[in-house]
Amino acid sequence: MSILRKTHLSKLILLLLFTFVSCKTTAQSVTIRDIADMKTEDWSVDGSVKKYFKDINNHFAPFIGTWIAPMGNNKTFVVTLWKSTKVANGNPVNFYSDDIEGHYRLVENYNDPNDLNLPTSPEIIIYTSDKYWVGTTDVYPGIYAMKSTDGVHSGGIIIDTSFPVSSPYYRQEGRLGMKILSTNPTTAQWRISKGSDAKPEDRVFNIPTDIILTKVN
């Protein structure tokens, strides 16, 4: 074998070795933990290894989908929840986690796609969290960072964007809790609180704070 071919072969072996080591290092940079371990473990790890708190047992599933609650006067509060996987937390990243995120809206003439007997009048949106944040082109979930460790209880953060932008309560942040009450049909208690440390004037919400939701799909 010529010296030139030996040189090329050596370079190829070194390149393959480097690629293998790089892939192996990348694969080892994240260690998976169950979502329930967030209650007992530190959320970050020293060095290059990051924890990924994953919904291993699929406890998020009962909450994913569309929920409704009649509010009277032909108005319906609609909540849509989905699962986001391996969400980066912190900048730089401290840890990853699976989250339940979502949007809410209050509508008139809600058309349930599963009920063919309902009228097909145009749905009128009174307010929705699915919109651009003021001064940006970003749409953030109105409901985020929700987690469940048992498939019955979940908790997270909600932002009330239903107020006018000029209101001091626009983008009021609260703590959202959902509890599955039954499975046929699937219903859940929806409650929002600000916490005991909040001042009374900081507990004002326009969105419902204590209702029963029914899952429609």
PDB file of N, CA, C and O in Angstrom, residues 26-38 41-43 45 48-58 83 85-86 95-98:
ATOM      1  N   THR A  26     -22.698  13.098  22.755  1.00  0.00           N
ATOM      2  CA  THR A  26     -23.993  13.769  22.645  1.00  0.00           C
ATOM      3  C   THR A  26     -25.085  12.934  23.270  1.00  0.00           C
ATOM      4  O   THR A  26     -25.958  13.421  23.981  1.00  0.00           O
ATOM      5  N   ALA A  27     -25.021  11.590  23.013  1.00  0.00           N
ATOM      6  CA  ALA A  27     -26.049  10.697  23.547  1.00  0.00           C
ATOM      7  C   ALA A  27     -26.009  10.660  25.064  1.00  0.00           C
ATOM      8  O   ALA A  27     -27.015  10.450  25.714  1.00  0.00           O
ATOM      9  N   GLN A  28     -24.825  10.836  25.639  1.00  0.00           N
ATOM     10  CA  GLN A  28     -24.681  10.770  27.090  1.00  0.00           C
ATOM     11  C   GLN A  28     -24.894  12.124  27.769  1.00  0.00           C
ATOM     12  O   GLN A  28     -24.821  12.213  28.975  1.00  0.00           O
ATOM     13  N   SER A  29     -25.188  13.171  26.992  1.00  0.00           N
ATOM     14  CA  SER A  29     -25.304  14.491  27.583  1.00  0.00           C
ATOM     15  C   SER A  29     -26.630  14.711  28.290  1.00  0.00           C
ATOM     16  O   SER A  29     -26.795  15.677  29.012  1.00  0.00           O
ATOM     17  N   VAL A  30     -27.606  13.813  28.063  1.00  0.00           N
ATOM     18  CA  VAL A  30     -28.909  13.918  28.704  1.00  0.00           C
ATOM     19  C   VAL A  30     -29.225  12.617  29.420  1.00  0.00           C
ATOM     20  O   VAL A  30     -29.092  11.537  28.843  1.00  0.00           O
ATOM     21  N   THR A  31     -29.612  12.714  30.684  1.00  0.00           N
ATOM     22  CA  THR A  31     -30.016  11.540  31.442  1.00  0.00           C
ATOM     23  C   THR A  31     -31.507  11.644  31.744  1.00  0.00           C
ATOM     24  O   THR A  31     -31.985  12.682  32.208  1.00  0.00           O
ATOM     25  N   ILE A  32     -32.254  10.599  31.451  1.00  0.00           N
ATOM     26  CA  ILE A  32     -33.716  10.626  31.563  1.00  0.00           C
ATOM     27  C   ILE A  32     -34.152  10.269  32.978  1.00  0.00           C
ATOM     28  O   ILE A  32     -33.677   9.290  33.572  1.00  0.00           O
ATOM     29  N   ARG A  33     -35.054  11.068  33.494  1.00  0.00           N
ATOM     30  CA  ARG A  33     -35.681  10.829  34.784  1.00  0.00           C
ATOM     31  C   ARG A  33     -37.206  10.852  34.609  1.00  0.00           C
ATOM     32  O   ARG A  33     -37.718  11.497  33.697  1.00  0.00           O
ATOM     33  N   ASP A  34     -37.908  10.181  35.502  1.00  0.00           N
ATOM     34  CA  ASP A  34     -39.367  10.256  35.471  1.00  0.00           C
ATOM     35  C   ASP A  34     -39.815  11.637  35.922  1.00  0.00           C
ATOM     36  O   ASP A  34     -39.150  12.278  36.737  1.00  0.00           O
ATOM     37  N   ILE A  35     -40.932  12.091  35.394  1.00  0.00           N
ATOM     38  CA  ILE A  35     -41.434  13.427  35.729  1.00  0.00           C
ATOM     39  C   ILE A  35     -41.652  13.576  37.234  1.00  0.00           C
ATOM     40  O   ILE A  35     -41.503  14.670  37.794  1.00  0.00           O
ATOM     41  N   ALA A  36     -41.979  12.472  37.915  1.00  0.00           N
ATOM     42  CA  ALA A  36     -42.213  12.527  39.360  1.00  0.00           C
ATOM     43  C   ALA A  36     -40.939  12.837  40.138  1.00  0.00           C
ATOM     44  O   ALA A  36     -41.000  13.328  41.270  1.00  0.00           O
ATOM     45  N   ASP A  37     -39.776  12.568  39.527  1.00  0.00           N
ATOM     46  CA  ASP A  37     -38.507  12.812  40.219  1.00  0.00           C
ATOM     47  C   ASP A  37     -38.222  14.300  40.409  1.00  0.00           C
ATOM     48  O   ASP A  37     -37.313  14.660  41.171  1.00  0.00           O
ATOM     49  N   MET A  38     -38.984  15.160  39.749  1.00  0.00           N
ATOM     50  CA  MET A  38     -38.792  16.600  39.939  1.00  0.00           C
ATOM     51  C   MET A  38     -39.112  17.018  41.373  1.00  0.00           C
ATOM     52  O   MET A  38     -38.658  18.062  41.837  1.00  0.00           O
ATOM     53  N   GLU A  41     -35.530  15.514  43.230  1.00  0.00           N
ATOM     54  CA  GLU A  41     -34.176  15.692  42.719  1.00  0.00           C
ATOM     55  C   GLU A  41     -33.890  17.145  42.373  1.00  0.00           C
ATOM     56  O   GLU A  41     -34.798  17.932  42.119  1.00  0.00           O
ATOM     57  N   ASP A  42     -32.593  17.464  42.367  1.00  0.00           N
ATOM     58  CA  ASP A  42     -32.177  18.755  41.817  1.00  0.00           C
ATOM     59  C   ASP A  42     -32.489  18.762  40.336  1.00  0.00           C
ATOM     60  O   ASP A  42     -32.349  17.750  39.652  1.00  0.00           O
ATOM     61  N   TRP A  43     -32.896  19.913  39.825  1.00  0.00           N
ATOM     62  CA  TRP A  43     -33.310  19.988  38.423  1.00  0.00           C
ATOM     63  C   TRP A  43     -32.138  20.133  37.468  1.00  0.00           C
ATOM     64  O   TRP A  43     -32.302  19.988  36.273  1.00  0.00           O
ATOM     65  N   VAL A  45     -27.753  19.414  36.737  1.00  0.00           N
ATOM     66  CA  VAL A  45     -26.607  18.590  37.092  1.00  0.00           C
ATOM     67  C   VAL A  45     -25.350  19.356  36.732  1.00  0.00           C
ATOM     68  O   VAL A  45     -25.278  19.998  35.679  1.00  0.00           O
ATOM     69  N   SER A  48     -21.643  18.814  31.927  1.00  0.00           N
ATOM     70  CA  SER A  48     -22.340  18.833  30.645  1.00  0.00           C
ATOM     71  C   SER A  48     -23.594  17.973  30.629  1.00  0.00           C
ATOM     72  O   SER A  48     -24.395  18.053  29.707  1.00  0.00           O
ATOM     73  N   VAL A  49     -23.771  17.114  31.627  1.00  0.00           N
ATOM     74  CA  VAL A  49     -24.932  16.230  31.648  1.00  0.00           C
ATOM     75  C   VAL A  49     -26.164  16.988  32.141  1.00  0.00           C
ATOM     76  O   VAL A  49     -26.131  17.639  33.176  1.00  0.00           O
ATOM     77  N   LYS A  50     -27.259  16.898  31.370  1.00  0.00           N
ATOM     78  CA  LYS A  50     -28.512  17.550  31.749  1.00  0.00           C
ATOM     79  C   LYS A  50     -29.584  16.498  32.011  1.00  0.00           C
ATOM     80  O   LYS A  50     -29.630  15.464  31.351  1.00  0.00           O
ATOM     81  N   LYS A  51     -30.458  16.771  32.958  1.00  0.00           N
ATOM     82  CA  LYS A  51     -31.563  15.863  33.236  1.00  0.00           C
ATOM     83  C   LYS A  51     -32.749  16.174  32.323  1.00  0.00           C
ATOM     84  O   LYS A  51     -33.025  17.335  32.021  1.00  0.00           O
ATOM     85  N   TYR A  52     -33.417  15.134  31.907  1.00  0.00           N
ATOM     86  CA  TYR A  52     -34.643  15.255  31.118  1.00  0.00           C
ATOM     87  C   TYR A  52     -35.747  14.571  31.904  1.00  0.00           C
ATOM     88  O   TYR A  52     -35.796  13.350  31.996  1.00  0.00           O
ATOM     89  N   PHE A  53     -36.651  15.368  32.492  1.00  0.00           N
ATOM     90  CA  PHE A  53     -37.766  14.835  33.267  1.00  0.00           C
ATOM     91  C   PHE A  53     -38.897  14.515  32.295  1.00  0.00           C
ATOM     92  O   PHE A  53     -39.580  15.404  31.793  1.00  0.00           O
ATOM     93  N   LYS A  54     -39.091  13.234  32.062  1.00  0.00           N
ATOM     94  CA  LYS A  54     -39.954  12.744  30.985  1.00  0.00           C
ATOM     95  C   LYS A  54     -41.244  12.124  31.539  1.00  0.00           C
ATOM     96  O   LYS A  54     -41.238  11.515  32.613  1.00  0.00           O
ATOM     97  N   ASP A  55     -42.318  12.290  30.789  1.00  0.00           N
ATOM     98  CA  ASP A  55     -43.599  11.673  31.146  1.00  0.00           C
ATOM     99  C   ASP A  55     -43.555  10.197  30.743  1.00  0.00           C
ATOM    100  O   ASP A  55     -44.251   9.756  29.826  1.00  0.00           O
ATOM    101  N   ILE A  56     -42.762   9.434  31.464  1.00  0.00           N
ATOM    102  CA  ILE A  56     -42.505   8.041  31.098  1.00  0.00           C
ATOM    103  C   ILE A  56     -43.775   7.198  31.156  1.00  0.00           C
ATOM    104  O   ILE A  56     -44.023   6.352  30.293  1.00  0.00           O
ATOM    105  N   ASN A  57     -44.607   7.429  32.162  1.00  0.00           N
ATOM    106  CA  ASN A  57     -45.799   6.604  32.371  1.00  0.00           C
ATOM    107  C   ASN A  57     -47.064   7.174  31.728  1.00  0.00           C
ATOM    108  O   ASN A  57     -48.171   6.712  32.013  1.00  0.00           O
ATOM    109  N   ASN A  58     -46.883   8.182  30.873  1.00  0.00           N
ATOM    110  CA  ASN A  58     -48.001   8.744  30.102  1.00  0.00           C
ATOM    111  C   ASN A  58     -49.117   9.291  31.002  1.00  0.00           C
ATOM    112  O   ASN A  58     -50.303   9.167  30.691  1.00  0.00           O
ATOM    113  N   LYS A  83     -49.279  18.144  24.537  1.00  0.00           N
ATOM    114  CA  LYS A  83     -48.038  17.760  25.225  1.00  0.00           C
ATOM    115  C   LYS A  83     -46.835  18.244  24.431  1.00  0.00           C
ATOM    116  O   LYS A  83     -46.716  17.975  23.241  1.00  0.00           O
ATOM    117  N   THR A  85     -42.716  17.953  24.311  1.00  0.00           N
ATOM    118  CA  THR A  85     -41.689  17.057  24.824  1.00  0.00           C
ATOM    119  C   THR A  85     -40.316  17.717  24.823  1.00  0.00           C
ATOM    120  O   THR A  85     -39.997  18.528  23.961  1.00  0.00           O
ATOM    121  N   LYS A  86     -39.553  17.365  25.816  1.00  0.00           N
ATOM    122  CA  LYS A  86     -38.162  17.814  25.980  1.00  0.00           C
ATOM    123  C   LYS A  86     -38.030  19.326  25.825  1.00  0.00           C
ATOM    124  O   LYS A  86     -37.258  19.839  25.025  1.00  0.00           O
ATOM    125  N   PHE A  95     -32.163  22.169  32.499  1.00  0.00           N
ATOM    126  CA  PHE A  95     -32.747  20.836  32.420  1.00  0.00           C
ATOM    127  C   PHE A  95     -33.813  20.836  31.323  1.00  0.00           C
ATOM    128  O   PHE A  95     -34.189  21.893  30.806  1.00  0.00           O
ATOM    129  N   TYR A  96     -34.285  19.647  30.988  1.00  0.00           N
ATOM    130  CA  TYR A  96     -35.381  19.485  30.029  1.00  0.00           C
ATOM    131  C   TYR A  96     -36.560  18.837  30.748  1.00  0.00           C
ATOM    132  O   TYR A  96     -36.390  18.120  31.736  1.00  0.00           O
ATOM    133  N   SER A  97     -37.760  19.075  30.206  1.00  0.00           N
ATOM    134  CA  SER A  97     -38.932  18.433  30.791  1.00  0.00           C
ATOM    135  C   SER A  97     -40.046  18.319  29.758  1.00  0.00           C
ATOM    136  O   SER A  97     -40.114  19.099  28.805  1.00  0.00           O
ATOM    137  N   ASP A  98     -40.907  17.327  29.947  1.00  0.00           N
ATOM    138  CA  ASP A  98     -42.155  17.271  29.201  1.00  0.00           C
ATOM    139  C   ASP A  98     -43.148  18.189  29.902  1.00  0.00           C
ATOM    140  O   ASP A  98     -43.202  18.227  31.138  1.00  0.00           O
TER     141      ASP A  98
END
